[in-house]
PDB file of C-alpha atoms and ligand atoms in Angstrom:
ATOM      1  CA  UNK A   1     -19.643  -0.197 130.349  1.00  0.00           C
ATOM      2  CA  UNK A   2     -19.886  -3.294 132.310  1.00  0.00           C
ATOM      3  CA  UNK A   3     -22.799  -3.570 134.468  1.00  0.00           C
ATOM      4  CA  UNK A   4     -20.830  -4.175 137.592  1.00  0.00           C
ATOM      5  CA  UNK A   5     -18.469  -1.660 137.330  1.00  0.00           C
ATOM      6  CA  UNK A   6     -21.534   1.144 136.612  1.00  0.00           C
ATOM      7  CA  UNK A   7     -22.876  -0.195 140.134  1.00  0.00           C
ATOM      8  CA  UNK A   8     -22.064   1.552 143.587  1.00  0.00           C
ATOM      9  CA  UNK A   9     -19.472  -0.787 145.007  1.00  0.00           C
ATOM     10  CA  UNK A  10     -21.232  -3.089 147.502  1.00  0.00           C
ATOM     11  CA  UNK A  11     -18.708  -1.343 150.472  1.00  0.00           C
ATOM     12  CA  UNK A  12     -20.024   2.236 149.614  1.00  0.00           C
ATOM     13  CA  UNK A  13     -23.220   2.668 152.148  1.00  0.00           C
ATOM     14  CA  UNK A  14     -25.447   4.708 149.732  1.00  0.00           C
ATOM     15  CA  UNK A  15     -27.153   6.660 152.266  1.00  0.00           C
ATOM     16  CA  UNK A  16     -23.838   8.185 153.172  1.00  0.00           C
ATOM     17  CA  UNK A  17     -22.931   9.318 150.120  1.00  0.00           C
ATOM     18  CA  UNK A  18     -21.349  12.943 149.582  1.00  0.00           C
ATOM     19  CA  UNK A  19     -24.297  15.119 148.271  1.00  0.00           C
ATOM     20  CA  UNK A  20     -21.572  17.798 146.369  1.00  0.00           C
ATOM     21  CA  UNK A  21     -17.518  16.170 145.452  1.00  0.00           C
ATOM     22  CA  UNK A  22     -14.914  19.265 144.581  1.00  0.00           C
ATOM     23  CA  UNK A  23     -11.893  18.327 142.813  1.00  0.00           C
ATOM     24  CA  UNK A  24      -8.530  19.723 142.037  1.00  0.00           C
ATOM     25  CA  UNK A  25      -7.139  17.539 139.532  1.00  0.00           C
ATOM     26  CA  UNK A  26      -3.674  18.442 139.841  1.00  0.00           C
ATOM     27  CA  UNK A  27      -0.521  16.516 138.383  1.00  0.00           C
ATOM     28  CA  UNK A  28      -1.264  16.477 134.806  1.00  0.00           C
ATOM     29  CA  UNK A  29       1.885  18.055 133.720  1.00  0.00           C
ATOM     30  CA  UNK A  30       4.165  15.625 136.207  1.00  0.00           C
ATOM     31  CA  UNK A  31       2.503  12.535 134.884  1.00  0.00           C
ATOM     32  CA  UNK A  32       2.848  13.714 131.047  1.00  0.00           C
ATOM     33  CA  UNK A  33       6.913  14.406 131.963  1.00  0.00           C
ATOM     34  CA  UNK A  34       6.800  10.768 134.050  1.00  0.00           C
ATOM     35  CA  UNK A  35       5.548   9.376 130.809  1.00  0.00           C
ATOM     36  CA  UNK A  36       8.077  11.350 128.371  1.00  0.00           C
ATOM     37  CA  UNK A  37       5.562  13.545 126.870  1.00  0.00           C
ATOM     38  CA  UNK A  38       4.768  17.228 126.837  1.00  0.00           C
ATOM     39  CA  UNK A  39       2.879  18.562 129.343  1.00  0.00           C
ATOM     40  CA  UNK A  40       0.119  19.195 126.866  1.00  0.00           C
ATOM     41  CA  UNK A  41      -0.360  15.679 126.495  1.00  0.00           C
ATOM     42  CA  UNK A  42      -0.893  15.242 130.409  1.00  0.00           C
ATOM     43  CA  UNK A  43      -4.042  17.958 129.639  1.00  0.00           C
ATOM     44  CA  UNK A  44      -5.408  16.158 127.486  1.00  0.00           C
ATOM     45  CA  UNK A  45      -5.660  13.014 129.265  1.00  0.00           C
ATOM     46  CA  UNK A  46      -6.696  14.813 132.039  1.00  0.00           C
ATOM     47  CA  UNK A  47     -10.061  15.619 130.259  1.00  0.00           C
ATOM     48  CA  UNK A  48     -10.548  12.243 129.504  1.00  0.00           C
ATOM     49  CA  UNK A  49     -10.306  11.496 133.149  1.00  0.00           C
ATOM     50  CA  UNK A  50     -13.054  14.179 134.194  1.00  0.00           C
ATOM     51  CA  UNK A  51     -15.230  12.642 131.744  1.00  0.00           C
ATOM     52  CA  UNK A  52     -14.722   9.336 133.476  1.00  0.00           C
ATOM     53  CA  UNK A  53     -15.473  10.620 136.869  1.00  0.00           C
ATOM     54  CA  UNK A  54     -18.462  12.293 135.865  1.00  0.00           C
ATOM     55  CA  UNK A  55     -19.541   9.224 134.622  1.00  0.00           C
ATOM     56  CA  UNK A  56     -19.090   7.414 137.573  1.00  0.00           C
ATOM     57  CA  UNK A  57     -20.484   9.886 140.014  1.00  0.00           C
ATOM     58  CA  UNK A  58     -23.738  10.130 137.684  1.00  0.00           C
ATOM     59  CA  UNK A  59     -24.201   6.171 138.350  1.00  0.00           C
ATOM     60  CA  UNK A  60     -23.211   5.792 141.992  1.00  0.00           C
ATOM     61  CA  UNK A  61     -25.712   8.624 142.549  1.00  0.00           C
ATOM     62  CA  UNK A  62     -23.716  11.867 143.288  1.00  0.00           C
ATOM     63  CA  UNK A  63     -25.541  14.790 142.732  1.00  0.00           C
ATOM     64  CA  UNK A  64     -22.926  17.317 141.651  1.00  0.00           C
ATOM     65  CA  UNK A  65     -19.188  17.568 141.008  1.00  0.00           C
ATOM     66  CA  UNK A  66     -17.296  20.757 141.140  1.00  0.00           C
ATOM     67  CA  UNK A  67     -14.027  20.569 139.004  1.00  0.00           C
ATOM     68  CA  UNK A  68     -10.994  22.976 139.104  1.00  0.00           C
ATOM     69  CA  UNK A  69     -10.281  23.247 135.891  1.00  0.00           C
ATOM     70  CA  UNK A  70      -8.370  27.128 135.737  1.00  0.00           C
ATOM     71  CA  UNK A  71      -7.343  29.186 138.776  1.00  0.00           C
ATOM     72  CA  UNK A  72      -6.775  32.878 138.370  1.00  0.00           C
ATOM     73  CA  UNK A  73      -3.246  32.301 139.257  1.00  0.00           C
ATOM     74  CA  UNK A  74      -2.921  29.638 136.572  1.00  0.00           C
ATOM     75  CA  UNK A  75      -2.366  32.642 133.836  1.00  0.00           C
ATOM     76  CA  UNK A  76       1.383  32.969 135.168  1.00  0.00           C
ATOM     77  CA  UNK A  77       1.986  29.952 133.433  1.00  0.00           C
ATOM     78  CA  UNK A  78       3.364  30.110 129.404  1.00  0.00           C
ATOM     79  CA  UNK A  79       1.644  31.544 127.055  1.00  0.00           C
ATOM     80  CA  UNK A  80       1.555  28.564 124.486  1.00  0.00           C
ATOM     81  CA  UNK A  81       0.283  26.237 127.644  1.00  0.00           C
ATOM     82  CA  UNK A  82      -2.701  28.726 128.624  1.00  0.00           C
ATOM     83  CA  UNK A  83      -3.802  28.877 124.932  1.00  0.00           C
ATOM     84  CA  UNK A  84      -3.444  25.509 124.690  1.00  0.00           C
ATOM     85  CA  UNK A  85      -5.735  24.692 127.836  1.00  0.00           C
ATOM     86  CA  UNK A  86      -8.206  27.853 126.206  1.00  0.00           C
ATOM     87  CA  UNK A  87      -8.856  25.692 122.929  1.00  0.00           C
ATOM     88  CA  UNK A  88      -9.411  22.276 125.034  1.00  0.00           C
ATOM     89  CA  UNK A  89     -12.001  24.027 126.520  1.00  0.00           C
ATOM     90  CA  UNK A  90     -13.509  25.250 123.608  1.00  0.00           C
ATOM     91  CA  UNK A  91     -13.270  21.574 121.715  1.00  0.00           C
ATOM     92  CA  UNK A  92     -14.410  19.684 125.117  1.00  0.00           C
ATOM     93  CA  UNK A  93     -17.200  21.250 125.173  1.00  0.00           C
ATOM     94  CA  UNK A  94     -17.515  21.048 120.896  1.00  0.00           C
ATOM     95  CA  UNK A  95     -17.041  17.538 121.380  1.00  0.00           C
ATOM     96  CA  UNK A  96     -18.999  15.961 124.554  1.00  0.00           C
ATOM     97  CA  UNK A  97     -21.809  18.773 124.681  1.00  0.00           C
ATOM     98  CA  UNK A  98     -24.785  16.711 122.570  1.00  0.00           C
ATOM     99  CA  UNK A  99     -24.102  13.247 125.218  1.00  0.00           C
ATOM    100  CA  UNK A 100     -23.686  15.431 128.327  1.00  0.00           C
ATOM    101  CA  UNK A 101     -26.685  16.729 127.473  1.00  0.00           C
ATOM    102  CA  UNK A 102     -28.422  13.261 126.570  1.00  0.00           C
ATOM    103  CA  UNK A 103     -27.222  11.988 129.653  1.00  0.00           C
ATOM    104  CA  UNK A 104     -29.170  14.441 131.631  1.00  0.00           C
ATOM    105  CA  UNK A 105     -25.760  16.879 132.901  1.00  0.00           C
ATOM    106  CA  UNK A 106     -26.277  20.356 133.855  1.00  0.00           C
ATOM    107  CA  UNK A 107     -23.458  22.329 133.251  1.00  0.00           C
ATOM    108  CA  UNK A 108     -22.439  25.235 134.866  1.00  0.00           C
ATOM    109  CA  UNK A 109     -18.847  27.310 134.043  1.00  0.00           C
ATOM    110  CA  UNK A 110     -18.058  29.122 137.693  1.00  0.00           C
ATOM    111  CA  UNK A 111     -15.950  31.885 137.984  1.00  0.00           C
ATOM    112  CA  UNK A 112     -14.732  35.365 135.739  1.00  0.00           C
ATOM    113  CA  UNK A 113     -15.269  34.509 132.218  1.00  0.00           C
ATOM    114  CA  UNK A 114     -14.986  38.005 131.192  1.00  0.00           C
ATOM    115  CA  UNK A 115     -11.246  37.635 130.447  1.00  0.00           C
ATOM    116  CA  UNK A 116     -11.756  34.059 128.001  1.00  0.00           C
ATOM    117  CA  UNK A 117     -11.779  34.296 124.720  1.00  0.00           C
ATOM    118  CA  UNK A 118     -15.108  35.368 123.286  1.00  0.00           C
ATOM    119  CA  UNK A 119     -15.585  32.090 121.437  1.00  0.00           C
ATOM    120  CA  UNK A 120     -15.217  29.692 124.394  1.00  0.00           C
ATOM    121  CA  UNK A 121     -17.579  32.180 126.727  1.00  0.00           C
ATOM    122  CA  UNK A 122     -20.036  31.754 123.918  1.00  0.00           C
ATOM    123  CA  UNK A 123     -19.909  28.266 123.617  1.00  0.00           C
ATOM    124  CA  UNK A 124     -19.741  27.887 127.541  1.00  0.00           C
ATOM    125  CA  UNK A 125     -22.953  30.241 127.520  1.00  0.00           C
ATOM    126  CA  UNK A 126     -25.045  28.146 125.033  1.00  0.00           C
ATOM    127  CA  UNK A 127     -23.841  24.978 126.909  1.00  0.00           C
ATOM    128  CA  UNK A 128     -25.361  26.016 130.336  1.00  0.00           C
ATOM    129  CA  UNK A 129     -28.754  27.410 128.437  1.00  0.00           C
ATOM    130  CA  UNK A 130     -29.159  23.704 126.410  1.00  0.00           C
ATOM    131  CA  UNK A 131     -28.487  21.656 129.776  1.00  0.00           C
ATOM    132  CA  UNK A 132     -29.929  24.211 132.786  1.00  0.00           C
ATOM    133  CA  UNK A 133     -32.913  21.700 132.974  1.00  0.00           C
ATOM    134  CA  UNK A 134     -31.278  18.992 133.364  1.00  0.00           C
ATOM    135  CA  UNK A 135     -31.261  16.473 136.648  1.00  0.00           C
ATOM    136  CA  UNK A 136     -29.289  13.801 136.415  1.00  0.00           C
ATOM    137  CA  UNK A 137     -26.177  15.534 137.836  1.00  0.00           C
ATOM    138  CA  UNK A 138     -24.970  18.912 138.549  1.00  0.00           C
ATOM    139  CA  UNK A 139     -21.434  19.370 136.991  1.00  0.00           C
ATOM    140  CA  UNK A 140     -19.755  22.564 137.758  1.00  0.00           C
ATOM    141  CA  UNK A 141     -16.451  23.649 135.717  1.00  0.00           C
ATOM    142  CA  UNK A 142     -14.755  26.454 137.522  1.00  0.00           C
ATOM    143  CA  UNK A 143     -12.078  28.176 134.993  1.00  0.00           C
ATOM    144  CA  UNK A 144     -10.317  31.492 135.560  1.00  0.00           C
ATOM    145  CA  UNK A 145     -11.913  31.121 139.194  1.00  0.00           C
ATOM    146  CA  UNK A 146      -9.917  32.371 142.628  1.00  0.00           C
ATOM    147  CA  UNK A 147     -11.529  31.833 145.823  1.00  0.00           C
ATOM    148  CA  UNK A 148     -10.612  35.271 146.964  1.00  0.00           C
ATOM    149  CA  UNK A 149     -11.542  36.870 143.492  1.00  0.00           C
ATOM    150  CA  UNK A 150     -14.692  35.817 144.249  1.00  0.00           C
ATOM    151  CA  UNK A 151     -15.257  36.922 147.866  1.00  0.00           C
ATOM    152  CA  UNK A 152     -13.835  40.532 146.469  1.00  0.00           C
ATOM    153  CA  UNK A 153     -16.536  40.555 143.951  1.00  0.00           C
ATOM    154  CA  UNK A 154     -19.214  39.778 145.853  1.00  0.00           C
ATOM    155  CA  UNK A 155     -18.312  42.590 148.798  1.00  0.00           C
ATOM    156  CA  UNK A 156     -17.893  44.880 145.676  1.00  0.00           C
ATOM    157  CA  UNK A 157     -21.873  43.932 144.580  1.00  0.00           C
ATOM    158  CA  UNK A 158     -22.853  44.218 148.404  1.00  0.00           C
ATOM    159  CA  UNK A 159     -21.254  47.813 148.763  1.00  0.00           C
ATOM    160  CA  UNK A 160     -22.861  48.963 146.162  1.00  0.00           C
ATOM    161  CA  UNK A 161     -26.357  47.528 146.989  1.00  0.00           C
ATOM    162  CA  UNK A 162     -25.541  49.888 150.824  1.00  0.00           C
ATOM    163  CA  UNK A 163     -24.203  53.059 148.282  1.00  0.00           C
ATOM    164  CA  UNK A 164     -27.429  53.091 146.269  1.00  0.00           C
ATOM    165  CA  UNK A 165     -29.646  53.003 149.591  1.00  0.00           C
ATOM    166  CA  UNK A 166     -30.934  49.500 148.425  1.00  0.00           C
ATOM    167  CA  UNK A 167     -29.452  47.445 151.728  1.00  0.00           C
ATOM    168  CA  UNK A 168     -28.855  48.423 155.124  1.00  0.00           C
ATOM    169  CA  UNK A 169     -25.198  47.090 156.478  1.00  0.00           C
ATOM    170  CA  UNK A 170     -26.944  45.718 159.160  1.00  0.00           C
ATOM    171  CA  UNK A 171     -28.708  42.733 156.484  1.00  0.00           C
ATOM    172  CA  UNK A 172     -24.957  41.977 155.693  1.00  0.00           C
ATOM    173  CA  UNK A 173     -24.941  38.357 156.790  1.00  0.00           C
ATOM    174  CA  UNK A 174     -23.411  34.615 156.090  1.00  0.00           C
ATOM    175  CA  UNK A 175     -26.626  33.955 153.871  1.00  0.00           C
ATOM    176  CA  UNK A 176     -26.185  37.390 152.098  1.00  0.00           C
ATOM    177  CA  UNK A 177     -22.434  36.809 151.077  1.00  0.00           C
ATOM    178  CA  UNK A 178     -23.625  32.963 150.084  1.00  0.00           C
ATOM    179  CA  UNK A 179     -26.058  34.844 147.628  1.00  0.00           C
ATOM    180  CA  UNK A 180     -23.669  36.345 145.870  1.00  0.00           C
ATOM    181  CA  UNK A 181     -20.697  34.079 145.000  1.00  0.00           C
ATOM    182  CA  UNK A 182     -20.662  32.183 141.422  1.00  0.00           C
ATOM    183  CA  UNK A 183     -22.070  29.297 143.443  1.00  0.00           C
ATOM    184  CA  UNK A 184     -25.202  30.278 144.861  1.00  0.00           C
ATOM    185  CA  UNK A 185     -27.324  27.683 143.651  1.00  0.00           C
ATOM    186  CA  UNK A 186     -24.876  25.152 144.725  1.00  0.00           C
ATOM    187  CA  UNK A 187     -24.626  23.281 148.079  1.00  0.00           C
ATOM    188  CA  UNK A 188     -21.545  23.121 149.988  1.00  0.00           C
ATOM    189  CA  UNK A 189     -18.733  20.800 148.981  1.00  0.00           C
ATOM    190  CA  UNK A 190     -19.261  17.858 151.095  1.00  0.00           C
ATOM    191  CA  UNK A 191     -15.717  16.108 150.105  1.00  0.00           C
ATOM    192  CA  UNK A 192     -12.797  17.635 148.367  1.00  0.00           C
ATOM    193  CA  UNK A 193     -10.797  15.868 146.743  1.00  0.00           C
ATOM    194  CA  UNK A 194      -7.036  16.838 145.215  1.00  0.00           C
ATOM    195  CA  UNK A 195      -4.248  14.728 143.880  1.00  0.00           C
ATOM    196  CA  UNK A 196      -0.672  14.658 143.206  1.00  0.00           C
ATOM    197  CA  UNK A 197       0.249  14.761 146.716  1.00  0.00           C
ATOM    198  CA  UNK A 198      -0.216  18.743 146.930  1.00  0.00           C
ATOM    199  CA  UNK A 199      -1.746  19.279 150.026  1.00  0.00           C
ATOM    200  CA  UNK A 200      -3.232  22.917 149.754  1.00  0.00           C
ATOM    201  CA  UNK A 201      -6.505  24.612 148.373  1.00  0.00           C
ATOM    202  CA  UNK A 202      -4.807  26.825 145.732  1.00  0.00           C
ATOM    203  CA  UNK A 203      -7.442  29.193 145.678  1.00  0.00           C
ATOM    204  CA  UNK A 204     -10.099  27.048 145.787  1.00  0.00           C
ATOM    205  CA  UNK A 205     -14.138  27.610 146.778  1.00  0.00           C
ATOM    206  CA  UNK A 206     -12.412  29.148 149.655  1.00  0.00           C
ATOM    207  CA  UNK A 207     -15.495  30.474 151.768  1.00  0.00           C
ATOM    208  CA  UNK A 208     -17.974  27.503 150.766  1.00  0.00           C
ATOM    209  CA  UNK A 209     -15.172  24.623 152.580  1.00  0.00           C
ATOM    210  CA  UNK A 210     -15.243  25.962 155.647  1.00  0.00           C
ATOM    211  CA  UNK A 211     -16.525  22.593 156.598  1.00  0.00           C
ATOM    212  CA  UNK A 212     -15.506  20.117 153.843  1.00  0.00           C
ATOM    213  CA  UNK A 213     -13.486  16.821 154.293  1.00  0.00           C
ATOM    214  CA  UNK A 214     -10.781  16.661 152.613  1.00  0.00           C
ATOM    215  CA  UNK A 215      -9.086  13.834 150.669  1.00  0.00           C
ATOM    216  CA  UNK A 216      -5.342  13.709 149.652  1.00  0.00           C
ATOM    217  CA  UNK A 217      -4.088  11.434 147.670  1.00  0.00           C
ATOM    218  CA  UNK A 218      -0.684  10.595 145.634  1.00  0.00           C
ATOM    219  CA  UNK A 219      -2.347   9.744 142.139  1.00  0.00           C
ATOM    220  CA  UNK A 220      -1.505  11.975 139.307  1.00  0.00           C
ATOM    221  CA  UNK A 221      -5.068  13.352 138.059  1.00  0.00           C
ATOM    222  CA  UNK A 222      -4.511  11.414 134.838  1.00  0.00           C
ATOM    223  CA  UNK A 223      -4.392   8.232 136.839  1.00  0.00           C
ATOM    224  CA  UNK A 224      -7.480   9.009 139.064  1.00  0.00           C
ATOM    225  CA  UNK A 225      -9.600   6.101 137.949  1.00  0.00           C
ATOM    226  CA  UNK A 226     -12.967   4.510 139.578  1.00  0.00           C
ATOM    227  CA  UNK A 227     -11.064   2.855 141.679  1.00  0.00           C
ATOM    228  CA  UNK A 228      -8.907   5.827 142.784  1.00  0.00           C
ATOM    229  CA  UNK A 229     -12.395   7.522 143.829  1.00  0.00           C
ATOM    230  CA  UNK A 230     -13.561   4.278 145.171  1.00  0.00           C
ATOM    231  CA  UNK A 231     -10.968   4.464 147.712  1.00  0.00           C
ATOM    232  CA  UNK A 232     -11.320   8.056 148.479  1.00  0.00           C
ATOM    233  CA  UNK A 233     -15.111   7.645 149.439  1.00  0.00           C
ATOM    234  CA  UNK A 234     -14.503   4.611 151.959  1.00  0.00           C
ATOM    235  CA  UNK A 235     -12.251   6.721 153.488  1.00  0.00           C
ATOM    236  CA  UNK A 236     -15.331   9.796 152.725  1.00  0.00           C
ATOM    237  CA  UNK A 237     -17.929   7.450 154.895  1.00  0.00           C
ATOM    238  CA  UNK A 238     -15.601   6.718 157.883  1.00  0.00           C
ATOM    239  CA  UNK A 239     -15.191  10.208 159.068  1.00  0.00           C
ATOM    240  CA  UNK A 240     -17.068  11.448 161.959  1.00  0.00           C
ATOM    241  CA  UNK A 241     -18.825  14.998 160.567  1.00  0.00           C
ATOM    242  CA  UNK A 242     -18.896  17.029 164.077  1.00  0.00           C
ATOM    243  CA  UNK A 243     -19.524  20.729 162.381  1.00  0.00           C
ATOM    244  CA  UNK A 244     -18.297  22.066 165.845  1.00  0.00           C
ATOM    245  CA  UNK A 245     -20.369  20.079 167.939  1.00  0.00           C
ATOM    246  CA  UNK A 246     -20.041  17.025 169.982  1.00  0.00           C
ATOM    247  CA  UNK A 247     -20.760  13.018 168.658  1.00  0.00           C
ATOM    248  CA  UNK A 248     -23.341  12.174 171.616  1.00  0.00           C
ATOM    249  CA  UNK A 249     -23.161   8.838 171.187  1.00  0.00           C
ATOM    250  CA  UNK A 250     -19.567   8.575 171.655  1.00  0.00           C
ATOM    251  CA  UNK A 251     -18.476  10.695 174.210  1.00  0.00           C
ATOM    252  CA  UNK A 252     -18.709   9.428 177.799  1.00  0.00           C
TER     253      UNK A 252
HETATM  254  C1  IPE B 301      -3.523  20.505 136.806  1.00  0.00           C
HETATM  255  O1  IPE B 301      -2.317  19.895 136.465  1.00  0.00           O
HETATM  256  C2  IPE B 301      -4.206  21.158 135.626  1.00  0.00           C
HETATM  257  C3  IPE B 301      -4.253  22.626 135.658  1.00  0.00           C
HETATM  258  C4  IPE B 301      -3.836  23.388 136.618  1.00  0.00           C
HETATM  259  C5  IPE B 301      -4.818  23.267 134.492  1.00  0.00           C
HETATM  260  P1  IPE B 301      -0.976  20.739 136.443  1.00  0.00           P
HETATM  261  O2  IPE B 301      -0.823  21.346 135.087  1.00  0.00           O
HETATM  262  O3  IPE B 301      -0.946  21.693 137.573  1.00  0.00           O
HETATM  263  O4  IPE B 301       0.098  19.599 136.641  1.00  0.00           O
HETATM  264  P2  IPE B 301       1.419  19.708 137.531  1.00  0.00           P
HETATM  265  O5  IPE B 301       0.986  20.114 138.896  1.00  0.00           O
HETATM  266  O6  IPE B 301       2.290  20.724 136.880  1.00  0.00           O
HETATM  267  O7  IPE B 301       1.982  18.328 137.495  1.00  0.00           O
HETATM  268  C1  IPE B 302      -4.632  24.197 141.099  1.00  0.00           C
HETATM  269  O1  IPE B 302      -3.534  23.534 140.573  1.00  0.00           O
HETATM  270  C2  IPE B 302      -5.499  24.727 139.999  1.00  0.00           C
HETATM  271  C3  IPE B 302      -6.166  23.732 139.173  1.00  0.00           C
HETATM  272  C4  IPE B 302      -6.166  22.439 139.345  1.00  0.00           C
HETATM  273  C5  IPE B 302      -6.925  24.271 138.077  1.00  0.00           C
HETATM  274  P1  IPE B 302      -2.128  24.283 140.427  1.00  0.00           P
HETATM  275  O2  IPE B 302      -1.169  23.278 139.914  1.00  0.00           O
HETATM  276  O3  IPE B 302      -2.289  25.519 139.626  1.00  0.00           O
HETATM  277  O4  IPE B 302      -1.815  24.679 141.934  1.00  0.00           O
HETATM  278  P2  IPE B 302      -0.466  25.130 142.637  1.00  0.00           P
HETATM  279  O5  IPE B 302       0.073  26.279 141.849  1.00  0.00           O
HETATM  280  O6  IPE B 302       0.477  23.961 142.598  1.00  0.00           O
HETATM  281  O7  IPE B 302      -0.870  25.492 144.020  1.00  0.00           O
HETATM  282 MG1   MG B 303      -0.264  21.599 139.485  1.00  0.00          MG
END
């Protein structure tokens, strides 16, 4: 890579950086049909694309990306396109595993795994045991995750902490339910990002956005290059973050 382009753009301040980026790449199936191919095809270079921005967020200094990469609504789709998605899990993580893991990624798969095939929840276990010391960047995959799936399940864990006499309701608070989601040891999404011009969460890290910007943009994830994400933090670093309160300095 050219030394330039693995620099932080001269524009970006880096003290204003977003800690935590979410992404729903959306639009890989449009693209492949824009470009005449099967939507399989728009998959695959979708991965490559991930791999990219990973990349680029590990040398501009982002500490951890959150990618949507299965929704628990996403099984209504065909069978032979769910499969297909299944197996370029399994050889993604095959393939890129040993220089993720040279590159100093921790890996982390978010949401039910239960339902995946056996061999891919294997291979996603061993890949988030090899890397879990890593500190270069935080990478989070989230696959068969819902946002709402996971509130359930974590009320579910809670209740039964109060049945067993282990908690007393009154305990039940914001921090508590934070304990217990898939992303506890994960900050809060500073900046989401989603493209293909769908302007919705889908599902997504529903309780942990509360207060997350959020980027739209037209790009088809396949197209979502550096300087696609270039353009999404300038427009990151010239919000005004008020979290409910009031900007001192500019009110009169
Ligand atoms: C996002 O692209 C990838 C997944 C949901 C797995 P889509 O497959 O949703 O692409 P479009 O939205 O149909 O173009
Ligand atoms: C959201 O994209 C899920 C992922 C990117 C994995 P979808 O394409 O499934 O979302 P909807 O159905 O258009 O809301
Ligand atoms: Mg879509």
């Amino acid at each position: 890579m050219n030394k330039l382009l693995s620099q932080l753009p001269a524009d970006l301040a880096p003290e204003k950086l977003p800690q935590h980026i979410a992404i729903i790449m959306d639009g890989n199936g449009r693209w492949a049909t824009q470009q005449g191919l099967p939507r399989i095809a728009g998959h695959r270079q979708g991965a490559k694309t991930l791999k990219e921005l990973l990349r680029c967020c590990k040398d501009w200094g982002i500490k951890v990306l959150t990618a949507y990469a299965f929704s628990t609504e996403n099984w209504r789709r065909p069978t032979e396109e769910v499969d297909f998605l299944m197996l370029l899990f399994e050889k993604l993580i095959h393939r890129e595993l040993a220089q993720m893991h040279r590159e100093g990624v921790k890996i982390s798969f978010i949401g039910d795994l239960s339902p995946l095939p056996k061999s891919l929840q294997q291979k996603m276990q061993h890949s988030m045991l090899e890397t879990a010391n890593n500190q270069a960047i935080e990478f989070n995959v989230a696959v068969n995750y819902g946002g709402r799936q996971e509130i359930t399940q974590a009320c579910r864990h809670i209740a039964e902490l109060v049945q067993r006499g282990e908690l007393n309701p009154e305990l039940i608070n914001e921090n508590l339910i934070t304990q217990n989601l898939y992303t506890t040891s994960i900050p809060e999404p500073d900046l989401l990002i989603r493209t293909s011009g769908e302007m919705r969460l889908s599902n997504f890290l529903l309780w942990q956005m509360a207060y997350t910007e959020i980027y739209f943009t037209d790009t088809f994830w396949p197209e979502f290059d550096r300087s696609a994400f270039h353009q999404a933090l300038l427009h990151y670093q010239k919000r005004n973050r008020r979290f409910g309160s009031i900007n001192l300095t500019l009110s009169a």
